[in-house]
XYZ file of C-alpha atoms in Angstrom:
639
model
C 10.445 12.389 3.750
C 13.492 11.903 1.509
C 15.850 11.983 4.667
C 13.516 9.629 6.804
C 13.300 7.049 4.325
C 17.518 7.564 3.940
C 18.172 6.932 7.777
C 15.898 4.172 8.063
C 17.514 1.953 5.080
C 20.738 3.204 6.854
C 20.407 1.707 9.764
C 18.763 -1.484 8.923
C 20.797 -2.726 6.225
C 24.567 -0.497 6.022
C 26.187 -0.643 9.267
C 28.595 -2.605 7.690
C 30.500 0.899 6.351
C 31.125 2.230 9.739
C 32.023 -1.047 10.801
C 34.767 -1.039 8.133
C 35.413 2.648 9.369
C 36.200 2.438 12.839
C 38.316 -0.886 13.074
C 40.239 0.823 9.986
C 41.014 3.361 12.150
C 41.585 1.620 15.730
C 44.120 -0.453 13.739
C 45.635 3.325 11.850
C 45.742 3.719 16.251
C 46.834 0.795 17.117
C 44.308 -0.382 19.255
C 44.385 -4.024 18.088
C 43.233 -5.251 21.708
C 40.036 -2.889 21.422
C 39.399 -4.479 17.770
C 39.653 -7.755 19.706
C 36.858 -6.537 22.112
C 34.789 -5.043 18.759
C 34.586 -8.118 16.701
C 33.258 -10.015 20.143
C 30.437 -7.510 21.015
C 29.420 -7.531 16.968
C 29.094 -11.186 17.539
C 26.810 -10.964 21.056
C 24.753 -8.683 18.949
C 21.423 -8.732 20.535
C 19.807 -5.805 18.659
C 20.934 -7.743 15.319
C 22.519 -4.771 13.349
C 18.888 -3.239 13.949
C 17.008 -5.315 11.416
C 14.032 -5.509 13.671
C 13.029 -8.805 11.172
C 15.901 -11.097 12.466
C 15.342 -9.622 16.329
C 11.322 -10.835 15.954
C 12.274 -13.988 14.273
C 14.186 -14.724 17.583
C 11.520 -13.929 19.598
C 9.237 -15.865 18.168
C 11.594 -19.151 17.589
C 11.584 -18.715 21.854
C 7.977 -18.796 22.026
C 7.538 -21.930 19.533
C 10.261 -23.609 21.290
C 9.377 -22.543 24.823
C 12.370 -21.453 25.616
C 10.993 -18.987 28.477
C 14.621 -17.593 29.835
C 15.943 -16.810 26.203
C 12.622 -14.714 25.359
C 12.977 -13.202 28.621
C 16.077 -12.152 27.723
C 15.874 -10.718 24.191
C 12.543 -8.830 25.613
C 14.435 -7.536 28.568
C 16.704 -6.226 26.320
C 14.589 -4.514 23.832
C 12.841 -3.231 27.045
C 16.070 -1.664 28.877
C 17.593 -0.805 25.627
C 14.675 0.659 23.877
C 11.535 1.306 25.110
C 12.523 2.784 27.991
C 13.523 5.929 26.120
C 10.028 6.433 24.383
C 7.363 8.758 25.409
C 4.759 7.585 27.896
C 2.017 6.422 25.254
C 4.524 4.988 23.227
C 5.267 3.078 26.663
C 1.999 2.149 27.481
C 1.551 -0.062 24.047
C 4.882 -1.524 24.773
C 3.772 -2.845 28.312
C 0.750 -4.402 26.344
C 2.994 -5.746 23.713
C 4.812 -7.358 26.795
C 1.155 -8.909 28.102
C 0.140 -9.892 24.456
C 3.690 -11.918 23.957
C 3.617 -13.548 27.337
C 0.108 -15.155 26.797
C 1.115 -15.986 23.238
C 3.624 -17.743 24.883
C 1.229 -19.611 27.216
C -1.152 -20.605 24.137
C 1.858 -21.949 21.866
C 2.819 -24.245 25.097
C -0.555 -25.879 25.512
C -0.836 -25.956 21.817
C 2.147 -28.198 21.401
C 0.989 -30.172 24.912
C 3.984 -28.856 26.975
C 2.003 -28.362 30.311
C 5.345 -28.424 32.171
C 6.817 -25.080 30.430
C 3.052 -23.682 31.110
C 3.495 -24.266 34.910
C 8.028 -23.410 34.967
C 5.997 -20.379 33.710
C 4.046 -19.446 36.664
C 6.509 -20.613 39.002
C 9.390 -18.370 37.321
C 6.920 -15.042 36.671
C 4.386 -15.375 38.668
C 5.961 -12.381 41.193
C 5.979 -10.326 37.992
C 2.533 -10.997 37.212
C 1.018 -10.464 40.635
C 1.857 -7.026 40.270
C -0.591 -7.324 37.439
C -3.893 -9.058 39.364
C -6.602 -7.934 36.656
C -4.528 -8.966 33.809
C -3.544 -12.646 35.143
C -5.130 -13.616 37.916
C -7.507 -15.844 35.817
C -4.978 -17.419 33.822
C -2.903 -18.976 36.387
C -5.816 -21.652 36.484
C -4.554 -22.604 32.575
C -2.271 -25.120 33.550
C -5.501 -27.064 35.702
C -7.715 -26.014 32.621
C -9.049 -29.298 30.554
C -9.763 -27.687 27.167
C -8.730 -24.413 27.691
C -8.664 -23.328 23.839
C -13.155 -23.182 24.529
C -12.778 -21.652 27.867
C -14.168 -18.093 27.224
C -11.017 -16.192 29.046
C -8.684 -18.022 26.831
C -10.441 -18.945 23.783
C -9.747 -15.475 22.031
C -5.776 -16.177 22.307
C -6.066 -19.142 20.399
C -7.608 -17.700 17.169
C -5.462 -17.621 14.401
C -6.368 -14.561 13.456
C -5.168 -13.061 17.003
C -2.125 -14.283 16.931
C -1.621 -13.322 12.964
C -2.432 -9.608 14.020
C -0.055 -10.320 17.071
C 2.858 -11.000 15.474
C 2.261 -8.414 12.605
C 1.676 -5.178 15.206
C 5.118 -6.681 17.426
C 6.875 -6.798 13.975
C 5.746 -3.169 12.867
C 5.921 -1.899 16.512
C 10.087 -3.486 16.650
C 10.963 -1.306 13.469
C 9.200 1.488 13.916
C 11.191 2.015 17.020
C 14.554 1.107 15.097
C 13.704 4.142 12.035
C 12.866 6.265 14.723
C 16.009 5.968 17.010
C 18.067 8.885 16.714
C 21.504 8.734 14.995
C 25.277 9.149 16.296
C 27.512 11.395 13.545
C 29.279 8.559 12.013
C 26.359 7.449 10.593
C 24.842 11.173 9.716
C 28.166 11.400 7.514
C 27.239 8.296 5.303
C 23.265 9.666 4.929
C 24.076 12.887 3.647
C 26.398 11.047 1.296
C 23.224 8.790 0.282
C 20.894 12.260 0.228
C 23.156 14.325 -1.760
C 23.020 11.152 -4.425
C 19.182 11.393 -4.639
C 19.250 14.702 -4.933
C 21.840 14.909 -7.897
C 19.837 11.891 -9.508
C 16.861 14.023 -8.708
C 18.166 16.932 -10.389
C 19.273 15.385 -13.822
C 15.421 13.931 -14.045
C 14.194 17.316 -13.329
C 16.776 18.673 -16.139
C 15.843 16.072 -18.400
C 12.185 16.858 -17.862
C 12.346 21.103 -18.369
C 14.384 19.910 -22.136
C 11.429 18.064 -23.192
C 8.922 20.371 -21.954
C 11.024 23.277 -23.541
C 11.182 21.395 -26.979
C 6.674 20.670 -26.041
C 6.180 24.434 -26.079
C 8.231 25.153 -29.218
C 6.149 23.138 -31.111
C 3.302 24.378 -30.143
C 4.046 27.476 -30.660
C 5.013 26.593 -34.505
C 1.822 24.668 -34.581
C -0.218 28.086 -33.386
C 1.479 30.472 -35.784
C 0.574 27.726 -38.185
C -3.206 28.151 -37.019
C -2.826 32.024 -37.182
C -1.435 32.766 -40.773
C -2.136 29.231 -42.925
C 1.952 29.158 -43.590
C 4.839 27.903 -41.945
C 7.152 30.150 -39.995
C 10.403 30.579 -39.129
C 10.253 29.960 -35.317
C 12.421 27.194 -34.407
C 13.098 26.190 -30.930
C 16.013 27.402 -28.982
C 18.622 25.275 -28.474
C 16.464 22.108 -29.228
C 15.503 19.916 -32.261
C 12.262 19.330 -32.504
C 11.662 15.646 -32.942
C 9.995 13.729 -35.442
C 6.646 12.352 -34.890
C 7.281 8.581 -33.564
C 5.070 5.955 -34.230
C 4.728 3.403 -30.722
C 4.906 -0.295 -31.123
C 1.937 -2.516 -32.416
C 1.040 -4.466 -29.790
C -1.594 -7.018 -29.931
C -3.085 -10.427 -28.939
C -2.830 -13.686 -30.665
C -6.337 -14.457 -32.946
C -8.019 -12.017 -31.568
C -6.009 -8.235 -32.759
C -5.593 -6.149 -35.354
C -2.920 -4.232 -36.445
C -3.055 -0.327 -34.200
C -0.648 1.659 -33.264
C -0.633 4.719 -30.137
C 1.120 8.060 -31.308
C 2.714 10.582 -29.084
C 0.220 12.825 -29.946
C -2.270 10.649 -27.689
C 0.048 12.112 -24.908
C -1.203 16.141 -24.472
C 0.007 18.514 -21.684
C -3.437 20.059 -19.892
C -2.576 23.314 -18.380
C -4.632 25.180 -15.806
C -7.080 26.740 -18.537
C -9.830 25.823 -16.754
C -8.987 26.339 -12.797
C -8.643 23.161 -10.818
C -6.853 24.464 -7.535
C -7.765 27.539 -5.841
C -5.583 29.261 -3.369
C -7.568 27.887 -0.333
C -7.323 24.337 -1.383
C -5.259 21.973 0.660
C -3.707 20.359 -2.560
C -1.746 22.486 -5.455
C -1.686 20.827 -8.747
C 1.693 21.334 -9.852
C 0.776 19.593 -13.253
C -1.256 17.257 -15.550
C -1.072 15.153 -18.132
C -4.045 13.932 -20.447
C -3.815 10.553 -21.846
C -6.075 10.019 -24.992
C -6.492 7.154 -27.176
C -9.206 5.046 -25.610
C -12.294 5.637 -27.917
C -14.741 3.995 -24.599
C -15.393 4.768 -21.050
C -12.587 4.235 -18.777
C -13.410 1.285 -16.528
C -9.977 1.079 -14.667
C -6.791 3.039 -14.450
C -3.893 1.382 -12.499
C -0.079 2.463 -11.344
C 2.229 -0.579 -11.354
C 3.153 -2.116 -8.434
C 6.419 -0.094 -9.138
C 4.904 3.255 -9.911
C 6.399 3.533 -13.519
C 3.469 2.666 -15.306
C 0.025 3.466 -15.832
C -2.782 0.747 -17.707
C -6.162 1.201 -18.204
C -9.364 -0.747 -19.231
C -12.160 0.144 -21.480
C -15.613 -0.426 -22.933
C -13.757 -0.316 -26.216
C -12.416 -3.865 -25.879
C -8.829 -2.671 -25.427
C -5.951 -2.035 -22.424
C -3.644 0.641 -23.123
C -0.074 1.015 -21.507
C 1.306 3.861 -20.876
C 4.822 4.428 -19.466
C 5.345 7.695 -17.264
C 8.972 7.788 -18.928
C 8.138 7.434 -22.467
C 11.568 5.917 -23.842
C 12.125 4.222 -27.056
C 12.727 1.246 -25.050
C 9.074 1.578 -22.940
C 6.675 3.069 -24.915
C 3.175 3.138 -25.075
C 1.075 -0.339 -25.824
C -2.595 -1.723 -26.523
C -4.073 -4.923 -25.960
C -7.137 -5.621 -27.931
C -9.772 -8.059 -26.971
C -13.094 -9.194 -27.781
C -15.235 -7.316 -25.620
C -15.633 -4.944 -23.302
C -12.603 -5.017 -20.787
C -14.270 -4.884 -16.943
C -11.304 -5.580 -14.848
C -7.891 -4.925 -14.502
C -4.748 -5.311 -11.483
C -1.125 -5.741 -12.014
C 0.645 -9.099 -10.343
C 1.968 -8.123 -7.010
C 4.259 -10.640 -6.996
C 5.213 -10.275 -10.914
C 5.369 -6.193 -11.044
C 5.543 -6.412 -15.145
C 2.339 -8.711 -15.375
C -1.112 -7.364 -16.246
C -4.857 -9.332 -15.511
C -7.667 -7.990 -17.029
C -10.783 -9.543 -17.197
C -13.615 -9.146 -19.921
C -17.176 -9.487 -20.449
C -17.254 -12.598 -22.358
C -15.121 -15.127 -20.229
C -11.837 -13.990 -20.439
C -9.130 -13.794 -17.866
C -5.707 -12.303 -19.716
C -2.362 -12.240 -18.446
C -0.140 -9.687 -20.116
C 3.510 -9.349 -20.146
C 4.241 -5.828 -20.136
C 8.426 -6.553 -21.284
C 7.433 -9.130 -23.861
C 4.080 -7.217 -24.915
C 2.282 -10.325 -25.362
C -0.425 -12.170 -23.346
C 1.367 -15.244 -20.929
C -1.658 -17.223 -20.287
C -5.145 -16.675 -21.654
C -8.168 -18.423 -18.788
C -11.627 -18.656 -19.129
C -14.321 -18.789 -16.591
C -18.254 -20.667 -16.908
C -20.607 -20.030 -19.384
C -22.721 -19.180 -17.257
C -20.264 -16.499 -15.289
C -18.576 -14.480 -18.315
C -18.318 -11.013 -16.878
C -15.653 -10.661 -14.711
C -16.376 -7.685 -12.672
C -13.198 -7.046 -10.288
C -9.546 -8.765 -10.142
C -7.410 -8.576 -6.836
C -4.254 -9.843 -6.472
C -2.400 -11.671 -3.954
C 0.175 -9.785 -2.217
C 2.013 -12.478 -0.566
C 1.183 -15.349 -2.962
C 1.314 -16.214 -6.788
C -2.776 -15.894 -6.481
C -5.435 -13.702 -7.726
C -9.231 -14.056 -7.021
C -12.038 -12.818 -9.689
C -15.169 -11.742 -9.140
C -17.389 -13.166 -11.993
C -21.375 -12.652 -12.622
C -23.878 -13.450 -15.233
C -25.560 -11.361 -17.330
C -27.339 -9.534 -15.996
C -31.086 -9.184 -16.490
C -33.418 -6.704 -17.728
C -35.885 -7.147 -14.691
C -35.640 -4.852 -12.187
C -36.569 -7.221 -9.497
C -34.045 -9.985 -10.684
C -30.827 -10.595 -8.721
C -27.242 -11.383 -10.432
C -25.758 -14.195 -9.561
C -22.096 -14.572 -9.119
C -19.487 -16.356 -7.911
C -15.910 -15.867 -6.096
C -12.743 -17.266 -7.727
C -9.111 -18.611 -6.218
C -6.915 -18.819 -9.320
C -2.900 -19.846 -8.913
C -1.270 -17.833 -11.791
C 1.452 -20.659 -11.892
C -1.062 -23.100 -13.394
C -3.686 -20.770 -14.405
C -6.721 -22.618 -12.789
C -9.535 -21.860 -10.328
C -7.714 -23.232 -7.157
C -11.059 -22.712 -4.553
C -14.411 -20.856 -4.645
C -15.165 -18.662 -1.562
C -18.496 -19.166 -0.336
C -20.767 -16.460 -0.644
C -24.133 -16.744 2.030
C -26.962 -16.488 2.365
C -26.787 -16.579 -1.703
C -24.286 -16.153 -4.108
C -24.968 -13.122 -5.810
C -22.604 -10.665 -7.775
C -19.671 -8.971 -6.695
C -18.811 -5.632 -7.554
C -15.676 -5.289 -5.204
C -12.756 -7.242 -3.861
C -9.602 -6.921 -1.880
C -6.801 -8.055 -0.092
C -5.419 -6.871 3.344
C -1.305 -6.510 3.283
C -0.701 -9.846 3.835
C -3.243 -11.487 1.910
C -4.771 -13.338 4.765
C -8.105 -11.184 4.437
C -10.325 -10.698 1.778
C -12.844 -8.150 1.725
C -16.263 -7.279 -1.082
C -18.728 -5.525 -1.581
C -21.790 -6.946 -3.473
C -24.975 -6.131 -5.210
C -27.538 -6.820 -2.102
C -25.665 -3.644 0.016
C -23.155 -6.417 1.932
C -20.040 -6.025 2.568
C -18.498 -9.605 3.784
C -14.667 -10.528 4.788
C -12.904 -13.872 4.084
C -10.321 -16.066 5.407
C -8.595 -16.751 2.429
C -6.499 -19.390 4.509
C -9.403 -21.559 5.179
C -11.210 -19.918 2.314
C -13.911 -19.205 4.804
C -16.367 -16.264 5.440
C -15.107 -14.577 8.738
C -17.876 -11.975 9.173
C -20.379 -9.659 6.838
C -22.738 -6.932 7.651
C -25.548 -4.678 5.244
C -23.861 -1.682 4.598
C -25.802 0.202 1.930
C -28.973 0.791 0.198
C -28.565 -0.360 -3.375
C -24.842 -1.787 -4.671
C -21.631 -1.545 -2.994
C -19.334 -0.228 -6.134
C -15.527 -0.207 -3.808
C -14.446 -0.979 -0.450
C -10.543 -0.831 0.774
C -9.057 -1.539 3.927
C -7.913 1.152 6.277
C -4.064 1.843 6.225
C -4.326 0.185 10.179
C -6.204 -2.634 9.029
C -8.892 -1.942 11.664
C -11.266 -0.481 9.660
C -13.247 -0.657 6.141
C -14.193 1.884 3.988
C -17.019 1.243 1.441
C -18.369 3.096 -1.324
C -22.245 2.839 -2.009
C -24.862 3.606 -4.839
C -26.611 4.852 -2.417
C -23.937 8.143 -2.293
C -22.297 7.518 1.008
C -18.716 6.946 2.079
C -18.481 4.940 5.109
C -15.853 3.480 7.238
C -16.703 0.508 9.341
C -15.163 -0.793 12.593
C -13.895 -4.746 12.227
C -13.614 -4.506 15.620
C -17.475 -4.058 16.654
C -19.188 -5.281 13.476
C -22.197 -2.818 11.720
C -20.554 -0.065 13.614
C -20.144 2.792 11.481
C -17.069 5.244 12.332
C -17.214 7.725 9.788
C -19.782 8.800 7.691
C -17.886 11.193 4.528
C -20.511 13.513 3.137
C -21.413 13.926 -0.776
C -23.131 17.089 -0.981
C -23.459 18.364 -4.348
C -21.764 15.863 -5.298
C -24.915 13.094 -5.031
C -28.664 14.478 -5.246
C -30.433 14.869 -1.675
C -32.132 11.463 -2.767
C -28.897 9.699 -3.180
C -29.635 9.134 -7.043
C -26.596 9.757 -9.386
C -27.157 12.496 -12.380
C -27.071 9.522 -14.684
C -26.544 5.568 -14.741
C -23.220 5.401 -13.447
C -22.770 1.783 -12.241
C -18.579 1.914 -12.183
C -16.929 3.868 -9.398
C -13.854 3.852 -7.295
C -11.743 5.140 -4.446
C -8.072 4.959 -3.297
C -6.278 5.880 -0.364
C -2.756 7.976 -1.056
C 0.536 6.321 0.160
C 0.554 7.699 3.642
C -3.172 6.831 3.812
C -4.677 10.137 4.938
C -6.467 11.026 2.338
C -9.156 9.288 -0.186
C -9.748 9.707 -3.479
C -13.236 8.640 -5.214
C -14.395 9.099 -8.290
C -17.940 10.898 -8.599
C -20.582 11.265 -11.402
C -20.243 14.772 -11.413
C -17.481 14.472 -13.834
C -14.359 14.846 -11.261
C -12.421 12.962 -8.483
C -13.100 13.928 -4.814
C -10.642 13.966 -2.269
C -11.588 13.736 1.412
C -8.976 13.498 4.371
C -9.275 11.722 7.163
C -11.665 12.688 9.992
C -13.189 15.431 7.753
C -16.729 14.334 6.890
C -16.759 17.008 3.707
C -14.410 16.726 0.590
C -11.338 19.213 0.951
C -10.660 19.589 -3.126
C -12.132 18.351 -6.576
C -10.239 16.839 -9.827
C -12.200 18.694 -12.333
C -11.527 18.842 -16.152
C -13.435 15.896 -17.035
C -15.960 15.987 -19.606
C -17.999 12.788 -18.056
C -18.620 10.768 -14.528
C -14.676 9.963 -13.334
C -15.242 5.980 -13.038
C -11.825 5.159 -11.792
C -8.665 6.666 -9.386
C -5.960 5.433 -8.394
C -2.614 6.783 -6.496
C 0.419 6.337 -7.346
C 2.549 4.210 -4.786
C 5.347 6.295 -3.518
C 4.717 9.663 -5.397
C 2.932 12.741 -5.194
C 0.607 11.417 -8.421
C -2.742 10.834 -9.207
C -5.425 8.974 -11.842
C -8.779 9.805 -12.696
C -10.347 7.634 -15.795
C -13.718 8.947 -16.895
C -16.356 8.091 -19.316
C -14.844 10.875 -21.458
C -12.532 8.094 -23.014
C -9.683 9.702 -20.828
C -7.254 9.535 -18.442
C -6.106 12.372 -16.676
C -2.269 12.080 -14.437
C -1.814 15.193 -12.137
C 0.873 16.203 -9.489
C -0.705 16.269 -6.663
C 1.186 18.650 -3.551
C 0.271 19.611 -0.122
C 0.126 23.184 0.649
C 1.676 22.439 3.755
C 4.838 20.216 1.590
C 5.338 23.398 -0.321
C 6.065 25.111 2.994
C 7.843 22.829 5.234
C 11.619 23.280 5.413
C 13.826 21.387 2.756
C 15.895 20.063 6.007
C 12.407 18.926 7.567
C 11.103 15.368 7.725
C 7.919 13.852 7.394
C 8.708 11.191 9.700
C 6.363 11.377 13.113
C 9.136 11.305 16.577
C 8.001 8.577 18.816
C 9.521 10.956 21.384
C 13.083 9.745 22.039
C 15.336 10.664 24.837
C 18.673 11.890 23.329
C 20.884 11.160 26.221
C 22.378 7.958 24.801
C 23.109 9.365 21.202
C 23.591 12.675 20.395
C 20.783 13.936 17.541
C 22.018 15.648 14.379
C 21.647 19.190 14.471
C 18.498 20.215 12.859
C 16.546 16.578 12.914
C 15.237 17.149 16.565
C 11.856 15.811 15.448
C 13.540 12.798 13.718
């Protein structure tokens, strides 16, 4: 995985070293005519030093402008240059790339009223597309069409959200092709330069990391003869000082904290006493870390957007930070509030930011440097829990979901409400509509781009958003009783949802209420569906190459399920109470699971099948080049 994600920064962003390289030496030759001829080609460019976001970027500037011969000749390009060389099913979703970008050419022409480039485009491809009779025979009456944007053959092509998910699958499609291309030897030289400096970086962390585990297990062992025989001994540890107990920073809230500070010995290494991973699981737990200090149940347990940092929420009114490298200069913080702490999501667009959300009103925003709160919001009176935060990824945004209290009826519904904040100016910016009534979300979040909103509520929906428009796009019953989490799928064409009810389910967006896959909780969930005990705070999270899903359970440990497998492959275990929260961390083989046992639990996570593979094998999937062009670098066939 290392060397994939090595070649593909390569290419895309340091061809200017070889460059440098081979005019040095065709001047060392002499060649100062073929230097001539370089510096011209570099400047004809068309594959744009293979940054695939500068060669869409043209493409679609020709389609806004209508400039019909220079996107035919970028695509022609791509397509002679390219796609050619890929495998036939590869091929086939290039050809409908080709049909997709052709019509969204068509649809930006009558959308800016330039009939005359929508007809100089029959007239110029229309031998082309005759080859093609049951993809365009209908659209050559366009041009003659009055309103063609409610015609039902064209009206799908001029929904923004086709030509959103357009442009994003050409843009993914572009540079996934340009990591996969193979690689001449100039540029293998300069990768194992860059992969020989991970691995040395890699090495001193992992040296760094055996020291403080040594100095760990002297201490405990002085602390167990201590145990044993009631007097100190004379075991020291080898080669190693063992340091002083450190006290961490005080870190608290204007008004509303009290002086508290988190020791190291919060921190406590969990070995495999009790036995987590047996030799036919799929995932070996390598290690774990414990994480104590939270005297409530867990509600949330988040990595940073950067990986280096793990918060969590609880029912005892406080947020605890806790860095994975435990420095003097980023240790371990708490944030104390007034009540019960619900919610919690780090900024994606300000990594070192913190939101957490309460049960009396308050929206905090935390700066994890400066270990104070930024901006303190609070919602209505009448809405002070606020049950789930999501983040914007693309904008300075967040959205809330908020609720009353909620009753002691049984029969009684919560109401609840959807909130648009801007973080700039820390104020409700819109309030989604929630139909047929607005009752309480449990669940909330954002697709990549932040265009799409999904939730799950308390009446079993699950309903999506335009958070453009700030309008409800679709929604469908999904489960009997609450839905407690729902996440997009890593394609975006599916949703998974988590229900009281004991079911896993993923749901096509494509053909609404259509279920895909149903993921089975046997003895996990009674037969009935009922949870062991009143567990109303759950959670699941795919891992970063989104094949595998981890939920928490009230049968005190995380479940992991992969993907087209309806039963769980492996449990978390350890736990003394229901797991309530997971999380995975972004780029690493690391895991949470919070739990109404007041703890947090950190393992390393590995595939059997990691453990196995070759060190000079990659993760990355071959779209099936041809290697006639470039020759491949021995031992990378599959790259």
């Amino acid at each position: 995985r290392v060397h994939g994600e090595i070649s593909s920064r390569f290419k895309m962003d340091a061809l200017s070293m070889p460059d440098s390289l081979v005019k040095e030496y065709l001047l060392f030759r002499g060649f100062t005519s073929t230097i001539r001829a370089f510096e011209t080609d570099k400047k004809q460019d068309k594959s744009k030093s293979f940054q695939s976001e500068r060669i869409v970027e043209q493409i679609l500037f020709s389609v806004t402008t209508s400039d019909l011969f220079g996107l035919r000749d970028t695509w022609s390009f791509l397509q002679k240059r390219f796609f050619s060389r890929l495998q036939g099913r590869f091929i086939d979703t290039a050809n409908k790339l080709t049909t997709a970008l052709y019509r969204y050419y068509l649809v930006a022409a009558v959308q800016n009223s330039r009939t005359e480039k929508v007809v100089e485009f029959f007239k110029v491809m229309s031998e082309e597309l005759l080859l093609k009779p049951d993809e365009w025979i209908a659209w050559f009456c366009l041009p003659y069409t009055a309103h063609p944007d409610t015609n039902p053959t064209f009206q799908p092509y001029f929904n923004k959200q086709w030509i959103d998910t357009f442009s994003t699958s050409l843009a993914n499609f572009v540079l996934t092709v340009f990591q996969n291309l193979p690689l001449p030897q100039l540029l293998s030289f300069n990768i194992a330069r860059l992969e020989r400096r991970s691995l040395e970086s890699e090495v001193e962390r992992l040296k760094a990391e055996l020291d403080r585990v040594r100095v760990q297990l002297d201490t405990l062992k002085m602390q167990h003869h201590r145990d044993m025989f009631g007097e100190a001994t004379d075991i020291k540890p080898k080669n190693h000082e063992t340091p002083a107990p450190t006290v961490q920073p005080v870190a608290q809230t204007a008004g509303t904290s009290s002086p508290h500070s988190v020791t190291d010995n919060e921190r406590s290494n969990s070995r495999s006493t009790d036995r987590l991973s047996g030799s036919d699981e799929p995932f070996v737990i390598v290690s774990q870390e414990v994480l104590n200090g939270h005297t409530g149940s867990i509600n949330r347990c988040r990595f940073s957007e950067d990986g280096g940092t793990v918060a969590s929420a609880s029912a005892d009114a406080t947020v605890r930070i806790w860095p994975l490298d435990a420095t003097p200069t980023h240790r371990n913080a708490t944030v104390f509030c007034t009540s019960e702490v619900l919610s919690l999501e780090w900024a994606v667009k300000s990594p070192k930011l913190l939101l957490l959300g309460t049960a009396d009103r308050q929206v905090k925003l935390w700066n994890v440097d400066t270990k104070r709160v930024v901006s303190e919001m609070n919602t209505d009176a009448d809405m002070p829990r606020i049950i789930d935060i999501a983040s914007s990824p693309t904008d300075p945004s967040f959205v809330t979901a908020v609720a009353a209290v909620a009753s002691s009826s049984s029969t009684s519904v919560t109401p609840g409400r959807l909130l648009v904040w801007d973080l700039k100016t820390s104020r409700v910016e819109k309030i989604l509509p929630l139909q047929p009534s607005a009752l309480q979300i449990n669940t909330v979040r954002y697709n990549h781009n932040g265009n799409m909103l999904v939730s799950g509520g308390v009446d079993g929906m699950i309903r999506i958003f335009d958070t453009v428009s700030c309008t409800p796009i679709m929604g469908w019953p999904a489960h009997q009783g609450d839905v407690l989490s729902v996440r997009f799928s890593s394609d975006e064409t599916t949703v998974f949802s988590l229900g009281t009810d004991g079911k896993v389910l993923e749901w096509s967006l494509h053909k609404i209420r259509k279920v895909l896959q149903s993921f089975s909780f046997n003895g996990i969930y009674s037969s009935n569906g009922s949870a062991p005990q009143n567990v109303s705070v759950a959670d699941m999270v795919f891992d970063h190459e989104g094949k595998h899903l981890l939920v928490s359970s009230p049968y005190n440990s995380g479940v992991i399920f992969q993907m087209n497998q309806p039963d769980p492959i492996q449990r978390l275990g350890g736990h003394n109470g229901p797991v309530t929260s997971v999380d995975w961390h972004p780029t690493m083989h690391l895991c949470l699971t919070g739990s109404a046992d007041h703890s947090i639990r950190v393992r390393k996570v590995v595939s059997r099948t990691t453990l196995r593979s070759s060190p000079s094998g990659s993760s990355r999937p071959s779209l099936g080049f041809n290697s006639y062009h470039y020759p491949l670098r021995k031992g990378s066939a599959e790259n």
